[in-house]
XYZ file of C-alpha atoms in Angstrom:
624
model
C 0.000 0.000 0.000
C 1.459 3.352 -1.072
C 1.896 6.074 1.502
C -0.595 8.412 -0.186
C -2.857 5.966 -2.058
C -5.990 7.069 -0.195
C -5.102 10.746 -0.243
C -4.613 10.632 -4.022
C -8.266 9.640 -4.431
C -9.483 12.785 -2.662
C -9.800 15.590 -5.205
C -12.669 17.324 -3.452
C -14.555 16.945 -0.154
C -17.392 14.985 -1.767
C -14.926 12.108 -2.203
C -13.816 12.541 1.397
C -17.410 12.175 2.603
C -17.651 8.766 0.956
C -14.906 7.308 3.157
C -15.641 5.091 6.133
C -14.781 6.362 9.580
C -11.771 3.993 9.907
C -10.466 5.259 6.562
C -10.400 8.797 7.965
C -7.591 7.799 10.324
C -5.529 6.460 7.423
C -6.247 9.626 5.478
C -5.050 11.757 8.389
C -1.735 9.887 8.531
C -1.195 10.227 4.785
C -2.210 13.881 4.752
C 0.211 14.737 7.551
C 3.073 12.908 5.817
C 2.313 14.607 2.496
C 2.095 17.991 4.186
C 5.501 17.627 5.830
C 7.145 16.455 2.605
C 5.533 19.231 0.570
C 6.311 22.162 2.875
C 9.893 21.005 3.379
C 10.402 21.476 -0.376
C 8.711 24.867 -0.765
C 8.913 26.480 2.658
C 5.821 27.868 4.313
C 3.811 27.531 7.505
C 4.301 24.113 9.017
C 3.568 23.807 12.752
C 0.093 25.287 12.521
C -0.870 23.074 9.591
C 0.365 19.863 11.185
C -1.937 20.732 14.067
C -5.130 21.073 11.991
C -5.057 17.844 9.965
C -7.814 15.985 11.840
C -9.895 19.115 12.377
C -9.837 19.889 8.651
C -10.836 16.343 7.739
C -13.679 16.353 10.261
C -15.059 19.717 9.116
C -15.158 18.739 5.437
C -16.518 15.284 6.349
C -19.439 16.634 8.367
C -20.287 19.841 6.552
C -21.415 20.070 2.945
C -18.667 22.321 1.670
C -18.563 24.546 -0.307
C -22.317 25.049 0.181
C -21.573 25.259 3.887
C -19.009 28.000 4.452
C -15.781 27.551 6.409
C -13.848 30.705 7.317
C -10.284 30.091 8.517
C -8.903 32.756 10.828
C -5.424 34.066 9.923
C -5.346 31.342 7.295
C -1.848 30.009 7.867
C -3.340 26.675 8.980
C -5.187 25.956 5.713
C -2.716 23.775 3.830
C -4.650 20.566 4.706
C -7.783 22.394 3.530
C -6.110 23.273 0.224
C -4.889 19.696 -0.280
C -8.359 18.237 0.310
C -10.125 20.750 -1.940
C -8.509 19.918 -5.272
C -5.167 21.679 -4.932
C -2.922 18.791 -3.903
C -1.049 18.685 -7.208
C -0.321 22.433 -7.008
C 1.261 22.346 -3.546
C 4.680 22.349 -5.215
C 3.883 25.934 -6.321
C 2.996 27.141 -2.834
C 3.857 30.830 -2.186
C 5.600 31.081 -5.567
C 4.645 33.566 -8.259
C 1.657 32.226 -10.159
C 1.261 29.400 -7.642
C -0.903 28.730 -4.628
C -1.229 31.414 -1.992
C -0.143 30.579 1.535
C -3.518 31.860 2.745
C -7.173 31.413 1.726
C -7.980 33.400 -1.395
C -11.447 33.747 -2.864
C -10.330 33.767 -6.490
C -8.226 30.624 -5.971
C -11.028 28.237 -4.995
C -14.756 28.207 -4.230
C -13.781 26.478 -0.986
C -11.886 29.596 0.124
C -14.990 31.454 1.205
C -13.181 34.446 2.720
C -9.681 35.806 2.188
C -7.695 35.944 5.413
C -4.164 36.495 6.675
C -4.664 39.037 9.440
C -6.154 37.586 12.610
C -9.501 37.692 14.401
C -11.717 38.357 11.379
C -13.334 34.935 11.016
C -16.255 35.277 13.424
C -17.336 38.605 11.914
C -17.188 37.197 8.377
C -18.945 33.932 9.279
C -21.655 35.844 11.133
C -22.228 37.952 8.027
C -22.532 34.771 5.956
C -24.907 33.161 8.457
C -27.200 36.182 8.542
C -27.089 36.445 4.749
C -28.265 32.826 4.561
C -31.091 33.574 6.984
C -32.159 36.631 5.002
C -32.179 34.648 1.738
C -33.987 31.698 3.308
C -31.068 29.315 2.848
C -30.234 26.549 5.314
C -26.471 26.432 4.843
C -24.050 26.632 7.777
C -21.234 29.082 8.470
C -18.213 27.876 10.447
C -15.465 30.124 11.818
C -12.209 28.392 12.816
C -10.279 30.705 15.121
C -7.099 30.120 17.115
C -6.635 30.895 20.786
C -4.119 33.612 19.900
C -6.660 35.305 17.639
C -9.180 35.360 20.476
C -7.066 38.014 22.191
C -8.181 40.634 19.667
C -11.159 42.797 20.451
C -12.675 42.208 17.010
C -13.384 38.559 17.869
C -15.358 39.576 20.941
C -17.137 42.364 19.074
C -18.382 39.710 16.641
C -19.455 37.361 19.440
C -21.238 40.183 21.202
C -23.149 40.835 17.989
C -23.735 37.214 17.019
C -24.869 35.879 20.376
C -28.301 37.511 20.122
C -29.427 35.603 17.031
C -30.908 32.279 18.119
C -32.075 31.241 14.644
C -28.815 31.217 12.692
C -26.545 28.359 11.676
C -23.252 29.638 13.080
C -20.482 27.536 14.595
C -17.302 28.979 16.062
C -14.493 26.437 16.480
C -11.779 27.544 18.888
C -8.584 25.768 17.880
C -6.783 25.908 21.225
C -3.153 24.929 20.648
C -1.813 27.045 23.518
C 0.113 28.979 20.890
C -0.433 31.764 18.385
C 3.037 32.416 16.930
C 4.814 33.535 20.052
C 3.832 31.854 23.334
C 0.328 32.894 24.450
C -0.200 35.749 26.854
C -2.914 37.452 28.848
C -5.955 36.717 30.927
C -7.806 34.822 28.181
C -5.033 32.249 27.980
C -5.221 31.798 31.740
C -8.964 31.351 31.426
C -8.555 28.649 28.792
C -6.007 26.946 31.023
C -8.568 26.903 33.849
C -11.115 25.378 31.489
C -8.653 22.632 30.739
C -8.202 22.043 34.448
C -11.760 20.699 34.410
C -10.551 17.317 33.188
C -11.508 15.877 36.551
C -15.113 16.895 35.939
C -15.083 15.418 32.434
C -13.681 12.124 33.686
C -16.241 11.941 36.485
C -19.078 12.581 34.023
C -17.975 9.766 31.719
C -17.601 7.288 34.567
C -21.024 8.203 35.905
C -22.688 7.530 32.589
C -21.058 4.152 32.283
C -21.858 2.779 35.738
C -25.176 4.300 36.826
C -28.404 2.440 36.066
C -30.820 4.199 33.685
C -33.104 5.408 36.452
C -30.254 7.312 38.085
C -28.996 9.157 34.999
C -31.314 12.152 35.405
C -29.967 12.597 38.902
C -26.449 12.315 37.495
C -27.239 14.968 34.888
C -28.321 17.415 37.573
C -25.186 16.634 39.547
C -23.135 17.312 36.418
C -24.633 20.778 36.042
C -23.842 21.539 39.667
C -20.355 20.026 39.421
C -19.627 22.015 36.298
C -20.163 25.196 38.229
C -17.836 24.013 40.978
C -15.054 22.493 38.905
C -15.052 24.443 35.654
C -15.248 28.245 35.573
C -18.527 29.730 34.365
C -18.093 29.775 30.616
C -17.346 33.202 29.244
C -18.566 32.174 25.812
C -22.003 31.187 27.108
C -22.373 34.665 28.567
C -22.060 35.945 24.992
C -25.041 33.788 23.997
C -23.106 30.863 22.490
C -23.760 27.257 23.404
C -20.334 26.130 24.605
C -19.143 22.542 24.025
C -15.734 21.243 25.047
C -12.903 21.086 25.381
C -12.405 18.006 23.207
C -9.303 16.451 21.662
C -8.751 18.045 18.255
C -6.689 15.077 17.059
C -9.323 12.450 17.945
C -11.574 11.905 14.948
C -13.821 9.678 17.044
C -14.597 12.742 19.172
C -14.521 15.390 16.460
C -16.829 13.802 13.896
C -19.797 12.915 16.137
C -19.536 16.184 18.045
C -19.629 18.201 14.818
C -22.503 16.050 13.543
C -24.503 16.830 16.659
C -23.704 20.537 16.500
C -24.753 20.667 12.851
C -28.334 19.952 13.900
C -28.506 22.663 16.552
C -29.893 26.131 15.852
C -28.331 29.298 17.137
C -24.712 30.306 17.775
C -22.570 27.314 18.783
C -19.036 27.309 20.201
C -16.806 24.224 20.018
C -13.533 24.259 21.944
C -10.973 21.819 20.507
C -7.479 21.281 21.848
C -4.693 20.598 19.345
C -0.936 20.502 19.340
C 1.159 22.621 16.995
C 3.521 20.451 14.988
C 1.485 17.310 15.747
C 3.120 14.192 14.343
C 6.529 15.721 13.603
C 8.641 15.563 16.733
C 10.975 18.422 15.807
C 8.035 20.776 15.247
C 6.302 19.589 18.402
C 9.443 20.382 20.389
C 9.929 23.828 18.834
C 6.721 25.015 17.129
C 8.011 28.593 16.865
C 11.097 27.566 14.885
C 8.910 25.504 12.564
C 6.150 28.099 12.312
C 7.247 29.413 8.920
C 10.443 27.712 7.801
C 12.132 27.902 4.432
C 13.128 24.752 2.589
C 14.651 22.085 4.826
C 15.417 18.380 5.096
C 12.658 16.883 7.291
C 15.023 14.144 8.491
C 17.729 16.565 9.614
C 15.481 19.470 10.572
C 16.174 23.199 10.260
C 19.802 24.232 10.384
C 20.937 27.537 11.961
C 21.122 30.449 9.524
C 24.576 31.763 8.683
C 23.471 34.518 6.315
C 23.835 38.292 6.519
C 22.462 40.308 9.398
C 18.749 41.012 8.946
C 17.051 44.321 9.614
C 15.048 42.571 12.330
C 18.292 41.609 14.060
C 19.559 45.181 13.698
C 16.445 46.393 15.476
C 16.733 43.759 18.219
C 20.343 44.675 18.927
C 19.555 48.403 18.900
C 16.667 47.870 21.296
C 18.884 46.141 23.843
C 21.658 48.737 23.482
C 19.295 51.683 23.884
C 17.534 50.066 26.842
C 20.893 49.650 28.569
C 21.394 53.414 28.251
C 17.868 54.517 29.191
C 15.817 52.765 31.841
C 12.673 54.554 30.638
C 12.620 52.507 27.438
C 9.831 49.928 27.311
C 9.162 47.660 24.340
C 5.753 46.521 23.090
C 4.812 43.816 20.603
C 1.399 42.565 19.462
C 2.290 38.848 19.724
C 5.321 39.004 17.415
C 8.266 38.541 19.758
C 10.281 36.346 17.405
C 9.185 38.007 14.171
C 10.126 41.463 15.452
C 13.469 40.378 16.919
C 12.630 40.897 20.607
C 13.647 37.567 22.136
C 16.962 38.894 23.444
C 15.305 42.024 24.823
C 12.758 39.975 26.772
C 15.570 37.910 28.256
C 17.627 40.946 29.272
C 14.829 43.312 30.284
C 11.791 41.201 31.212
C 10.264 43.955 33.355
C 10.255 46.345 30.407
C 8.884 43.926 27.814
C 5.158 43.820 27.018
C 3.520 41.318 24.696
C -0.100 42.454 24.487
C -1.331 39.584 22.304
C -2.813 40.000 18.834
C -4.239 43.391 19.703
C -2.667 46.112 17.598
C -5.192 48.791 18.585
C -4.552 48.177 22.261
C -0.775 48.083 21.674
C -0.740 51.642 20.294
C -3.026 53.178 22.939
C -1.198 51.253 25.664
C 2.019 52.874 24.396
C 0.279 56.253 24.539
C -0.608 55.688 28.175
C 2.973 54.779 29.006
C 4.213 57.890 27.213
C 1.816 60.067 29.238
C 3.673 58.946 32.359
C 7.136 59.764 31.067
C 8.121 56.323 29.782
C 9.693 55.887 26.333
C 7.680 53.197 24.532
C 8.977 51.494 21.403
C 6.245 49.682 19.457
C 7.690 46.952 17.229
C 5.046 46.182 14.647
C 4.837 44.990 11.054
C 3.833 47.727 8.620
C 0.802 45.734 7.481
C -0.404 45.327 11.084
C -0.047 49.002 11.976
C -2.890 49.614 9.534
C -5.166 47.921 12.056
C -4.473 50.630 14.631
C -4.757 53.686 12.424
C -7.369 55.452 14.552
C -5.301 54.924 17.686
C -2.201 56.194 15.885
C -3.955 59.425 14.927
C -6.240 60.035 17.885
C -4.335 58.630 20.843
C -0.703 59.251 19.862
C -0.264 61.926 17.197
C -3.089 64.230 18.260
C -1.539 64.401 21.725
C 1.981 64.557 20.252
C 3.132 61.719 22.502
C 6.668 60.371 22.468
C 6.196 56.928 20.901
C 8.690 55.238 18.572
C 7.329 52.867 15.907
C 9.688 50.257 14.425
C 7.971 49.169 11.201
C 9.277 45.801 10.085
C 8.305 44.171 6.764
C 7.946 47.531 4.976
C 7.577 47.155 1.215
C 7.045 43.849 -0.585
C 7.432 40.721 1.542
C 7.728 38.049 -1.123
C 6.097 34.721 -0.378
C 3.494 36.044 2.088
C 2.024 38.203 -0.648
C -0.447 41.077 -0.692
C -1.924 40.471 2.755
C 1.398 41.019 4.510
C 3.039 43.581 2.222
C 3.848 46.911 3.868
C 3.092 49.058 0.839
C 1.065 51.873 2.363
C 2.786 53.131 5.509
C 4.562 56.063 3.863
C 1.260 57.278 2.425
C -0.847 56.804 5.542
C 1.769 58.093 7.989
C 3.013 61.207 6.248
C -0.437 62.825 6.250
C -0.645 62.724 10.083
C 0.418 65.912 11.894
C 3.336 65.605 14.358
C 4.613 62.384 12.742
C 8.214 61.870 11.670
C 8.674 59.151 9.051
C 12.018 57.676 7.978
C 13.037 54.948 5.538
C 16.324 53.076 6.034
C 18.529 52.443 3.007
C 20.864 49.974 4.760
C 21.428 48.269 8.094
C 23.678 50.911 9.604
C 21.350 53.726 8.624
C 18.490 51.792 10.183
C 20.301 51.830 13.535
C 20.927 55.587 13.224
C 17.309 56.230 12.322
C 16.004 54.221 15.277
C 18.185 56.366 17.534
C 16.882 59.506 15.830
C 13.273 58.407 16.253
C 13.837 57.511 19.888
C 15.276 60.935 20.728
C 12.613 62.830 18.807
C 10.107 64.138 21.420
C 7.004 62.993 19.579
C 5.679 60.161 17.402
C 8.259 58.839 14.941
C 8.389 55.798 12.684
C 11.278 53.974 11.025
C 10.406 51.626 8.173
C 12.694 48.791 7.092
C 12.232 45.698 4.937
C 11.988 42.012 5.619
C 15.197 40.001 5.530
C 18.812 41.003 5.071
C 20.114 44.289 3.743
C 23.048 45.034 1.469
C 25.597 43.840 4.024
C 26.568 47.257 5.402
C 28.714 47.210 8.542
C 26.703 48.292 11.577
C 28.486 50.744 13.849
C 28.019 50.125 17.574
C 27.449 53.779 18.452
C 23.927 55.055 19.062
C 24.216 57.991 16.684
C 21.319 60.155 15.541
C 21.093 61.936 12.192
C 19.926 65.475 11.555
C 16.157 65.665 11.399
C 14.752 66.152 7.914
C 18.099 66.120 6.071
C 18.854 64.017 3.021
C 22.260 63.519 1.419
C 23.668 63.338 -2.076
C 25.288 59.949 -2.711
C 26.324 60.428 -6.344
C 26.840 63.510 -8.528
C 25.730 63.390 -12.134
C 24.049 65.568 -14.774
C 20.558 66.405 -16.000
C 18.690 63.641 -14.133
C 18.407 63.563 -10.338
C 17.060 60.419 -8.698
C 15.563 60.951 -5.241
C 15.683 57.555 -3.551
C 13.756 56.624 -0.423
C 14.867 53.733 1.772
C 15.696 50.437 0.082
C 15.530 52.028 -3.359
C 18.905 53.725 -2.863
C 20.914 50.700 -4.037
C 19.018 50.165 -7.345
C 18.930 53.938 -7.886
C 22.730 54.018 -7.709
C 22.880 51.163 -10.208
C 20.594 53.025 -12.601
C 22.616 56.209 -12.136
C 25.754 54.528 -13.416
C 24.016 53.937 -16.726
C 22.335 57.346 -16.830
C 25.136 59.383 -15.259
C 22.487 60.717 -12.900
C 22.712 62.359 -9.516
C 21.358 60.273 -6.640
C 20.055 61.614 -3.344
C 19.321 59.427 -0.325
C 16.310 61.352 0.939
C 16.062 59.404 4.234
C 13.047 61.361 5.510
C 9.564 61.102 4.061
C 8.463 63.564 6.722
C 9.799 66.131 7.307
C 10.899 66.101 3.683
C 14.170 67.832 2.863
C 12.516 70.527 0.738
C 15.772 72.488 0.450
C 17.495 69.511 -1.132
C 14.568 69.059 -3.515
C 14.813 72.719 -4.565
C 18.584 72.427 -4.970
C 18.283 69.369 -7.197
C 15.497 70.937 -9.241
C 17.605 74.025 -9.839
C 20.587 72.062 -11.110
C 18.883 69.259 -13.079
C 16.428 68.974 -15.940
C 14.441 66.020 -14.604
C 13.662 64.733 -11.110
C 12.778 61.073 -10.482
C 11.478 59.746 -7.161
C 11.826 56.051 -6.350
C 10.176 54.294 -3.410
C 9.227 50.760 -2.351
C 5.712 51.804 -1.498
C 2.530 52.904 -3.233
C 2.997 55.786 -5.653
C -0.386 57.259 -4.798
C 0.116 59.530 -1.805
C 3.610 58.240 -1.105
C 7.034 59.846 -0.872
C 7.013 60.939 -4.513
C 3.751 62.760 -3.860
C 5.476 64.577 -1.000
C 8.148 65.785 -3.426
C 5.493 66.905 -5.910
C 3.721 68.846 -3.171
C 6.983 70.499 -2.074
C 7.775 71.527 -5.651
C 4.283 72.925 -6.145
C 4.472 74.861 -2.885
C 7.807 76.387 -3.939
C 6.565 77.199 -7.448
C 9.092 74.845 -9.054
C 8.060 73.761 -12.556
C 10.313 70.882 -13.559
C 9.483 67.445 -14.984
C 8.916 65.001 -12.125
C 8.612 61.270 -12.565
C 7.353 59.114 -9.682
C 8.353 55.449 -9.569
C 7.006 53.037 -7.006
C 4.511 50.250 -6.529
C 1.505 50.403 -8.867
C -2.103 50.899 -7.812
C -2.873 47.210 -7.436
C -2.339 44.424 -4.916
C 0.819 42.485 -5.719
C 0.614 38.737 -5.205
C 3.169 36.409 -3.666
C 6.463 35.550 -5.305
C 10.183 36.161 -5.008
C 10.556 39.716 -3.699
C 13.402 40.695 -6.023
C 11.582 39.346 -9.066
C 8.444 41.236 -8.074
C 10.401 44.467 -7.671
C 11.977 43.960 -11.090
C 8.539 43.433 -12.629
C 7.438 46.710 -11.040
C 10.462 48.416 -12.628
C 12.121 48.963 -9.255
C 15.494 47.318 -9.881
C 18.444 49.177 -11.385
C 17.639 48.192 -14.956
C 13.973 49.000 -14.521
C 14.637 52.464 -13.117
C 17.012 53.289 -15.954
C 14.573 51.981 -18.553
C 11.701 53.983 -17.081
C 13.723 57.193 -17.187
C 14.573 56.596 -20.845
C 11.182 55.455 -22.060
C 8.856 57.722 -20.139
C 10.790 60.972 -19.768
C 13.576 61.352 -22.283
C 11.334 60.005 -25.037
C 8.854 62.794 -24.306
C 11.563 65.429 -24.000
C 13.747 65.184 -27.155
C 15.862 68.091 -25.976
C 17.110 66.010 -23.038
C 20.147 63.883 -23.776
C 21.456 61.410 -21.240
C 25.197 61.618 -20.759
C 26.789 58.203 -20.795
C 29.912 57.594 -18.760
C-alpha cells in the first residue's frame, strides 16, 4: 500500500465524505506525511498546519462544503484544507509567483470562502454569511475556525457580542486551542482557557457516571453534572455571549470530532466548540519547537532546520539596537502585538523582562497602551509589522499623534514581503503616515542607517516611525554607536548631470545602479516627513528632470510629498514618480516582483529613458 494511495483519491470533499470512519484515520496519517514532505520542499507555515489535519478532515466530512461555508482565521493553517479541496497537485507551487497562496484566497477556490491572513476576522465574516443565509432563506451553515491567539483581539469579541443575540442562525465557532499563536500565548484569556482545561476531573467523572449508573439514576447524574460544572469548571465566558459552549475536546481524535460536529450541525443558534490541538502534531521536531517551525524555508525533514549563517537582517539590527538603547535609558519599554520572534525581541525579553510587554494580537490596544505609558514619562517602542499598523490607524492618529506623545514605531516588513504576498506587504505606511500631523517618518537604506534612524526616532520628542524591509540588507557594517542623524536632512550619494534620482529607503541601491548607466545624480532622501525641501529645490535648480523612487505605493507616497513640495515652492520641472503600482501584488520572489514593477536598477534606468527622455527630445542622457 502506497503512503498516499488514499489521499490521491481525494480531489474534493465529496470524495472525502464517501470514506468510512476507519479510513479517515488512514487519510489523516497520509495527509500529515504529504504535508511535511511538501512544505519542506517549498517552505511555508508548518507547525500550525500539522496541528489542523484531523480538524480539517472532520469539518469537510461533516459539513457540505462549499455550500456550507468555512472561514479560517489568519489562514496560515489551511494547507490541509487546500490539499483536500482539489489543490494537492499544485502544492509544489505554494507561495511562488503564479502558484498557490499561503492563505485562503477567494479567487483561488470556491472552498476559500473568505480571504484571510490578518487575525480575528473569522467570526465577523462567518456571522455575516450566516445572517445572509437567513435573510435569503437558505439553510447552509457558516463555520469560523479561530485560534486561541486570535481570540485576544477585540474584534473577535465584538463579533461574538453581535452574534450571540441571534438564536435562529446556523453559526459555529471552532476555537482551535493549541496554547500557541506564533509567540507563546499571553494574557488573561489564555489563563482562562487553562482553567477550562483544568476541568478534566469533571469530564472524567461525568464519563464514569454515565457508564456505571443504572438508567433510572442518569437524570440525577445529569443534575449533579450541572452543579459540578459550576464548581469544577469556571462559568463559561462564551455562554455569557449567547453561544452554546461545548468542550474542550481532543482536536486530534476523529472519534470525538466527527460525532460532536454532527450533533452541533443539527442545533440552531450560535454554537461554540472548543478543541485542543498541538502545533507540529506528528513531527517531533516541530512539536518540540513550534516557533522555529512556524514558517520555515526549505529544509530536510530528516535533519530538521539548520541555523542560519546569512547576513544580518534588519530585524536583528532592530533587536540589537533595542537592547543597546535600553541599557542606556531605563525609561525605554518595548511593546509587541504577539510578534516577539518576528520582530526580533527575544533577546530584549531575556535581558529586560520587566520592560517587555507582549499584548497579544491586539494592535489597537498596543498603540493606545504605548500612549498611556508615554503620558507617564516612559519611552515606549512599538515593534510592529507595517501591514499590522494599519489595524491601529485610529489609535495612531487620535491617541498618539493628536496628543503629540513620544512613541517610537519600528515598522518591520515595509515594502514587498515576497512569499506572504499582498496580505502582509507593507506598501502603504509612507502614504498613511506622512499625512498625520506631528509624525516623523524615515526609511532606512541599509542596516547601519536603520540603527541611526532608530536612535533619531527615539530621541525625537514625539511620534516617529522607522520603516525597514523584511530580511537582510546590502551587508553594510553596523556601527556600535547610538548615533542620531539630523532631522529632515537628506544627502547626495552620487553627482551626475541632468537627471536627479531621489531615492527613499531600500531604493537607494538600485537607484545608484541606474545612475551609473544614466550618469544621474542620486540623493538618499532618508526622511519622508519632514521632507528635505531644500534639497529638492537644490536638485530641481541644477537638473532637468527629477525622479522619485520608493518601495511603497505611488499614490500619496514619498514621490507625492516631493510633488507637493515643488508645487508649494513654485518649481516647474518634470517630475517622474516610480514606485509600486495601484494594485495588490501577489506572492512571489521579492526581487523578481520588484523587477517586474520596474524597481530594480535596470527597470529604473529603462523607465527614465522610455517615459521621460522620449517625451523630452531636448534632453540627452550623458553616458559615462
